[in-house]
Short mmCIF file of C-alpha atoms in Angstrom, two decimals:
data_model
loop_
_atom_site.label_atom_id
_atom_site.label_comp_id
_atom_site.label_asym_id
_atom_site.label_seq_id
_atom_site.Cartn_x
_atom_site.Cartn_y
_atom_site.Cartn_z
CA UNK N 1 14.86 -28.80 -20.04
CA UNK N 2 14.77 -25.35 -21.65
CA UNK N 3 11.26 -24.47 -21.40
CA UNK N 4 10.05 -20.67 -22.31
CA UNK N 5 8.52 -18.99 -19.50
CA UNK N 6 5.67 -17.83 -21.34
CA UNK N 7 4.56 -22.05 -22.17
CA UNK N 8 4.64 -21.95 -17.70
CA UNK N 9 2.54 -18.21 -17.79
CA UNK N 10 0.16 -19.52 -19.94
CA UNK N 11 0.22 -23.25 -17.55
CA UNK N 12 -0.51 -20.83 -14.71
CA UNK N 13 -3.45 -19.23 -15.89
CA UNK N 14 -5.22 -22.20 -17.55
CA UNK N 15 -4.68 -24.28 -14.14
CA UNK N 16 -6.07 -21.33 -12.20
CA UNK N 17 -9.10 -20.97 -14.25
CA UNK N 18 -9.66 -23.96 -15.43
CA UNK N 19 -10.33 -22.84 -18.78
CA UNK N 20 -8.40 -22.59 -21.89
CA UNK N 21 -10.81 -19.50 -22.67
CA UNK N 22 -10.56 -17.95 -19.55
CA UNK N 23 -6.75 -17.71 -19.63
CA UNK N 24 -7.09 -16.51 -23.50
CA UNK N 25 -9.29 -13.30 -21.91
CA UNK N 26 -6.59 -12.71 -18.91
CA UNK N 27 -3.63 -12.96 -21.11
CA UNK N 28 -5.88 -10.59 -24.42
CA UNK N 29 -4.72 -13.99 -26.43
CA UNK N 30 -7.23 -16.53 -28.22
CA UNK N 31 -8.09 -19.76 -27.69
CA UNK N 32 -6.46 -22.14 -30.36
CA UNK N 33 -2.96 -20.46 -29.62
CA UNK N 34 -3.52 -21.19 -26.02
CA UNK N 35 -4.29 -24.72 -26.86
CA UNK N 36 -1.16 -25.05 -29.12
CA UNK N 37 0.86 -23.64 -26.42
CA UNK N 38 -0.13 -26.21 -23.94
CA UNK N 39 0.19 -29.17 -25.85
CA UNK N 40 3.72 -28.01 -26.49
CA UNK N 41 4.72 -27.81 -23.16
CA UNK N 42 3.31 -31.24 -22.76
CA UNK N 43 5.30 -32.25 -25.68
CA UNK N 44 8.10 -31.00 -23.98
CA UNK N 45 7.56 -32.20 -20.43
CA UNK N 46 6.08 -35.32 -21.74
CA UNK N 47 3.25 -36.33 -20.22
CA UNK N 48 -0.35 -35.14 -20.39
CA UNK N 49 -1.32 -31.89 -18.25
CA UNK N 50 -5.00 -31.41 -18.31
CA UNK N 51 -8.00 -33.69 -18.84
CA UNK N 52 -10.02 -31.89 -21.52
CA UNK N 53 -13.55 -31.94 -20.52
CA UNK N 54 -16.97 -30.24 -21.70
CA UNK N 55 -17.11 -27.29 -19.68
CA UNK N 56 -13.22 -26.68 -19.49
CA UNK N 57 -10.35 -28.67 -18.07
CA UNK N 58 -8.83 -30.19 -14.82
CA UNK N 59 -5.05 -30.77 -13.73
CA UNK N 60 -3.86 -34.99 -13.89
CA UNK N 61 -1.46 -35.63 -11.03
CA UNK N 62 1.05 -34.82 -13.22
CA UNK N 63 -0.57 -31.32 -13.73
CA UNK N 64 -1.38 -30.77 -10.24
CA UNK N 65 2.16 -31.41 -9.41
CA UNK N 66 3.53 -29.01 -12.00
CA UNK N 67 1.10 -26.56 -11.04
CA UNK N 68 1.95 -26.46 -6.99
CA UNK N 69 5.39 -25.34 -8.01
CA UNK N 70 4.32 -23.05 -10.93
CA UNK N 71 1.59 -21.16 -8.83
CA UNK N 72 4.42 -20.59 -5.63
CA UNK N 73 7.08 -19.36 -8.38
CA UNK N 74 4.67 -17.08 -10.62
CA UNK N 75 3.02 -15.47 -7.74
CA UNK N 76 6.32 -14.34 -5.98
CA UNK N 77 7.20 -12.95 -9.26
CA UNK N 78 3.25 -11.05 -9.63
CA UNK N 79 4.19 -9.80 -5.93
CA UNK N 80 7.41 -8.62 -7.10
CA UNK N 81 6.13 -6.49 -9.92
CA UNK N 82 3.51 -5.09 -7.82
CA UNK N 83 5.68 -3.98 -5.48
CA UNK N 84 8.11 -1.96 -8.17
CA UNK N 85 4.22 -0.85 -9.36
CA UNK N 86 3.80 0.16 -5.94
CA UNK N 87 7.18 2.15 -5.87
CA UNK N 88 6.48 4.21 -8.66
CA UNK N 89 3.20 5.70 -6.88
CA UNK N 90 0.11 6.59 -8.80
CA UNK N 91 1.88 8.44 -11.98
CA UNK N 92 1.24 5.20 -13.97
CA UNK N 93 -1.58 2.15 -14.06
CA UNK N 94 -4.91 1.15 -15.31
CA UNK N 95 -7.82 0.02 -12.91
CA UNK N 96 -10.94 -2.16 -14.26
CA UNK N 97 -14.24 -2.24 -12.49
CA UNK N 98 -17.16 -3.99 -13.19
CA UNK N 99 -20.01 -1.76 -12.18
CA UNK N 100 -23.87 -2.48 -12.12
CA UNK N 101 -25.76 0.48 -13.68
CA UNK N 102 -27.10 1.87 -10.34
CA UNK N 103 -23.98 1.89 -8.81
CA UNK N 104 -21.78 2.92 -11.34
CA UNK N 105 -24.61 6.05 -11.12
CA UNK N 106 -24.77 6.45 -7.35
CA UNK N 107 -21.36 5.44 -6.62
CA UNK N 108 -18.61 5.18 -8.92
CA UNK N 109 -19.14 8.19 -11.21
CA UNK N 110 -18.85 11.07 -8.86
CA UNK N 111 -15.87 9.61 -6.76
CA UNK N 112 -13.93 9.11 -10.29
CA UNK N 113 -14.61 12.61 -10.88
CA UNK N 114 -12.56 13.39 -7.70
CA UNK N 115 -10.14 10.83 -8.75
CA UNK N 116 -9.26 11.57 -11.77
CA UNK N 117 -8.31 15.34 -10.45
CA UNK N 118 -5.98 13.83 -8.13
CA UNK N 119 -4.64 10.95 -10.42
CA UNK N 120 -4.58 11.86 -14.50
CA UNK N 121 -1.82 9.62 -14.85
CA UNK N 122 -4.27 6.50 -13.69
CA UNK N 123 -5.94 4.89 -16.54
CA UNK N 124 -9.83 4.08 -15.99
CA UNK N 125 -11.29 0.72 -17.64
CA UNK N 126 -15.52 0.31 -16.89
CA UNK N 127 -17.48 -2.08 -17.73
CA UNK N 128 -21.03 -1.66 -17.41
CA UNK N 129 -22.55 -4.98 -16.44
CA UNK N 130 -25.79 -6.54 -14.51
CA UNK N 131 -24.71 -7.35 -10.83
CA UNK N 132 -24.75 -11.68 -11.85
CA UNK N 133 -22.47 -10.64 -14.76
CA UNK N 134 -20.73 -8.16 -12.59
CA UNK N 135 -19.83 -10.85 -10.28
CA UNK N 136 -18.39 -13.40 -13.14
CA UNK N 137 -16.23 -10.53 -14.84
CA UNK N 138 -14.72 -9.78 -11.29
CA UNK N 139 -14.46 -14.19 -10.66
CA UNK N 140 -12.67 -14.34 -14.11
CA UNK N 141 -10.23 -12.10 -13.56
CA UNK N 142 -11.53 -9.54 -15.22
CA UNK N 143 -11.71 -6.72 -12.84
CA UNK N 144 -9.53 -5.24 -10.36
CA UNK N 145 -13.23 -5.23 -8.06
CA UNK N 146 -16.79 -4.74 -8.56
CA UNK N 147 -19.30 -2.55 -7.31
CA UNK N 148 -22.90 -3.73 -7.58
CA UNK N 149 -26.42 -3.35 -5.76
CA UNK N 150 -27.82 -6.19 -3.60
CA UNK N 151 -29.10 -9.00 -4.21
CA UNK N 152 -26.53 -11.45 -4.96
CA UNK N 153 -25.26 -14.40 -4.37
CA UNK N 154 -21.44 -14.34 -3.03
CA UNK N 155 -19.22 -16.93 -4.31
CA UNK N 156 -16.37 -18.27 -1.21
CA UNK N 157 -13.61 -16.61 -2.97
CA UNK N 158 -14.90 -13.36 -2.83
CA UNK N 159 -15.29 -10.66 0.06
CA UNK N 160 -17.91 -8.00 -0.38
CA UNK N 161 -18.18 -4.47 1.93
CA UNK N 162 -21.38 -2.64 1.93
CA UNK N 163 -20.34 1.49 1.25
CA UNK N 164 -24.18 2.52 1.07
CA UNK N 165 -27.59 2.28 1.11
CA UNK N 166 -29.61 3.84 -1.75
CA UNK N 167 -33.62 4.87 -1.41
CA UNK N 168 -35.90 3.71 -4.60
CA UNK N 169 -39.01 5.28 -5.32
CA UNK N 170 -41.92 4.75 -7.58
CA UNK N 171 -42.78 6.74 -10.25
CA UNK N 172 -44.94 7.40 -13.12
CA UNK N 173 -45.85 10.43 -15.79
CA UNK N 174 -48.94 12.52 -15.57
CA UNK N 175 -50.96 10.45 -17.95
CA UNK N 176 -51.96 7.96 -15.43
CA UNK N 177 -53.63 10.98 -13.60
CA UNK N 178 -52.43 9.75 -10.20
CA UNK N 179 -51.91 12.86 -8.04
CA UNK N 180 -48.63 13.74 -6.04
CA UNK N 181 -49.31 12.24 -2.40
CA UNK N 182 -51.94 10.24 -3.07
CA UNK N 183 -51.36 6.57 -1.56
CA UNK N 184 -51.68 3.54 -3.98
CA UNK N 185 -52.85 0.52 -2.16
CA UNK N 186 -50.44 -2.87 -2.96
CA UNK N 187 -53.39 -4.05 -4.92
CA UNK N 188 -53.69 -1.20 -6.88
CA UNK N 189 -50.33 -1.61 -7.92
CA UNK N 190 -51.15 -4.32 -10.08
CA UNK N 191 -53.37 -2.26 -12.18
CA UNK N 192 -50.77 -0.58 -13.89
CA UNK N 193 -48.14 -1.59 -16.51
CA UNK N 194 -44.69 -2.18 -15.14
CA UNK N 195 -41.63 -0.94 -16.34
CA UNK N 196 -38.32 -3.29 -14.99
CA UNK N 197 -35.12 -4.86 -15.50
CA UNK N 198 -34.54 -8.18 -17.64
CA UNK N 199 -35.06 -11.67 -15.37
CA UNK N 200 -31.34 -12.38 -15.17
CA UNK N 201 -30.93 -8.85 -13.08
CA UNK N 202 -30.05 -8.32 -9.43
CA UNK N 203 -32.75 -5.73 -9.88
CA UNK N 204 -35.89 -8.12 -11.30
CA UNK N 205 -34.79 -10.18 -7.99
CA UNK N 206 -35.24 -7.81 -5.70
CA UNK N 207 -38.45 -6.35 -6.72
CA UNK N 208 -39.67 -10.38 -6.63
CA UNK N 209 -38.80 -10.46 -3.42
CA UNK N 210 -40.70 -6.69 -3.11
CA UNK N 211 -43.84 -7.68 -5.47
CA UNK N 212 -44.08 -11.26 -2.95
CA UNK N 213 -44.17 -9.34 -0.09
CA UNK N 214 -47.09 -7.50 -0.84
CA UNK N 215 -49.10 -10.23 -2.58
CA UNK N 216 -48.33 -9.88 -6.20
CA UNK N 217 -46.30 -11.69 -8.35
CA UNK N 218 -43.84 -9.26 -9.93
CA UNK N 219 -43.41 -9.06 -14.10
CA UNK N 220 -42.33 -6.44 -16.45
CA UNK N 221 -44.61 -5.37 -19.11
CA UNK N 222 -42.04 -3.62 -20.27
CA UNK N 223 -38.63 -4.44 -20.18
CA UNK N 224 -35.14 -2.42 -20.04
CA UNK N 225 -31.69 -3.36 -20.48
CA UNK N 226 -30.37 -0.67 -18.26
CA UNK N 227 -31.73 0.84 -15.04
CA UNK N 228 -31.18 4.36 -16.75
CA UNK N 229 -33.66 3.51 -19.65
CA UNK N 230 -36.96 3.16 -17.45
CA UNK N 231 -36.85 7.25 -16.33
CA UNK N 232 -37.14 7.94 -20.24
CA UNK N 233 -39.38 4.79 -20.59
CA UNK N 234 -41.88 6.70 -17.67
CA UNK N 235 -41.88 9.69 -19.23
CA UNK N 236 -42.66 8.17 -22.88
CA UNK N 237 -46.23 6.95 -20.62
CA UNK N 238 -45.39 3.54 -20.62
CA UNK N 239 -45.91 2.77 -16.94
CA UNK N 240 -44.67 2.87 -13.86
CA UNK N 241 -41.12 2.46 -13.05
CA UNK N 242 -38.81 1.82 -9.73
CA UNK N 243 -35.42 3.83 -9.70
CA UNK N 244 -33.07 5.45 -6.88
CA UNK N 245 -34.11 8.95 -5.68
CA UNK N 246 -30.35 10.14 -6.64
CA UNK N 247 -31.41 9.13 -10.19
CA UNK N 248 -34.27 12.50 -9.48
CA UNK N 249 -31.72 14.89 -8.31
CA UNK N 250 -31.24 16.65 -11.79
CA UNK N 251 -34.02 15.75 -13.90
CA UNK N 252 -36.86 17.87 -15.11
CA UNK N 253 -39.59 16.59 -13.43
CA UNK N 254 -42.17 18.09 -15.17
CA UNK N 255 -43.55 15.02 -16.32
CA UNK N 256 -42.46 12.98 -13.70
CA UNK N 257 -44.49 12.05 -10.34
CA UNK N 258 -43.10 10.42 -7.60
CA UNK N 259 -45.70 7.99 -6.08
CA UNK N 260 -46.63 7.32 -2.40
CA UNK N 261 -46.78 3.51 -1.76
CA UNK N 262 -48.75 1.57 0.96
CA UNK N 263 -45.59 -0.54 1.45
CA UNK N 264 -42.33 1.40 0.71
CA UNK N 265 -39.37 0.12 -1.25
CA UNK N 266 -36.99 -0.97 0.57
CA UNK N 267 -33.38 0.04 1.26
CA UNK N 268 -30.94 -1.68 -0.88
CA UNK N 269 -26.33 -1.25 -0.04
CA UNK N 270 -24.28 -0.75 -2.84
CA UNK N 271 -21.13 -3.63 -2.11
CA UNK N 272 -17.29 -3.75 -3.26
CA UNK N 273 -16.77 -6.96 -4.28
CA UNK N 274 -12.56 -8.18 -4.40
CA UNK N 275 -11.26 -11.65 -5.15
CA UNK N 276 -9.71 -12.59 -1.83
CA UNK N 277 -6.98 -14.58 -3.18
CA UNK N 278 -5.54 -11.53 -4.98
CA UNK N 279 -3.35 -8.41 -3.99
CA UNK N 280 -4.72 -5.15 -5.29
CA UNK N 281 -2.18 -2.55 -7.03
CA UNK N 282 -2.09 0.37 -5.49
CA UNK N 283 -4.19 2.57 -8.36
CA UNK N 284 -7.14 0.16 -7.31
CA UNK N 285 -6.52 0.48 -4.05
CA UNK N 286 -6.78 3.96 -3.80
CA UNK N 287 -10.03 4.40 -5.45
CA UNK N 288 -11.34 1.42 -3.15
CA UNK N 289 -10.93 4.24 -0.56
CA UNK N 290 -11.85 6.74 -1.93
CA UNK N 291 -15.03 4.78 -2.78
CA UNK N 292 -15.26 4.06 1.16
#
């Protein structure tokens, strides 16, 4: 049989995701050519390759089969083109990172500063993501790695170092007339609107788990997208709002006061997340330092 490679490129990725929609995103194809392109290569093999179910597909024998050899073959040829890549140093490449908001604040921008100096050639892909969606960009493919803020919950195929801890702090705007250093009692917490992240958020998480602690069941009265909306939010008097002290560092505080709680925040890390069942080039892997 003279099968085109790209029919067994395309097998590879669909197999490996499961997902005729996944491999459309990893390959920047769509769907319904995907889907032509695998029932010609069944055509051509003759016999059926995937059991089409609801929420994607699965190998038959016949698939899983194909698929032991395919996976061996393409691999050693993905190892072999990352090792030219490898060979030709940092002059050329493009790394993707999925980045929570806080991180991608406290972390990621001011190494990539830094790296950029050192590699111009390297081209820089973010994506600016919640640390759950974080997590399913990086699972899909997606991203070369992903840095995000605890909580989360870490799937087996994926390793994740911590590279810091960040300090959050409460803080509110003048018109709530609560003066610098004075202590607010976890009950009196509750007396004030909330500013906070959206329910699907690492962030609205971990101040549950904060808010429990203390006695209070944690909501937002007001909601943000991003964690860099709820400074502005706080200053417009809308309540009081939870971000990292590095988020302080070069804002006007003038309307601005840092609260003094009875129970402090606590310390959250800031993880790399990789796929473990994938090789890094050598662009990514030299910002993964330099992130270290």
């Amino acid at each position: 049989m003279n099968i085109n490679y790209e029919y067994y490129k395309v097998f590879y990725y669909v197999a490996k995701y499961k997902s005729f929609t996944a491999a459309a995103r990893v390959l920047f194809n769509n769907q319904p050519n995907i889907t032509r392109m695998m029932k010609k290569l069944e055509e051509e093999i003759g016999c059926s390759l995937f059991i089409r179910q609801r929420h994607g597909v699965s190998l038959t024998p016949e698939g899983e089969k194909l698929y032991s050899h395919v996976s061996v073959a393409f691999e050693h040829i993905l190892a072999g083109e990352q090792e030219i890549a490898r060979d030709r140093g940092l002059e050329t490449g493009t790394v993707t990172i999925a980045s929570s908001e806080i991180a991608l604040h406290c972390v990621l921008l001011p190494v990539l500063k830094n790296y950029r100096k050192l590699y111009p050639g390297i081209k820089i892909k973010i994506s600016n993501h919640s640390t759950p969606q974080a997590l399913k960009t990086l699972k899909e493919g997606l991203a070369d790695f992903a840095i995000v803020t605890e909580p989360f919950d870490l799937p087996a195929n994926i390793s994740a170092k911590a590279i810091r801890s960040i300090k959050e702090v409460a803080v509110c705007s003048k018109e709530y007339g609560i003066e610098k250093g004075r202590v607010i009692s976890n009950n009196q917490i509750s007396e004030y609107p909330i500013i906070g992240m959206e329910e699907h958020t690492g962030s609205f998480r971990f101040y549950s788990e904060y808010f429990n602690s203390i006695g209070i069941t944690y909501k937002a009265d007001v909601e943000a997208a991003t964690a860099d909306q709820i400074l502005p939010m706080v200053r417009s008097d809308l309540g009081i709002g939870f971000v990292p002290s590095d988020f302080l560092k070069k804002e006007d505080m003038d309307n601005v006061v840092v609260l003094t709680l009875e129970k402090e925040v606590p310390e959250r890390k800031i993880y790399i997340l990789k796929r473990k069942d994938v090789s890094q080039s050598v662009a990514a892997y030299e910002l993964e330092k330099m992130l270290q």
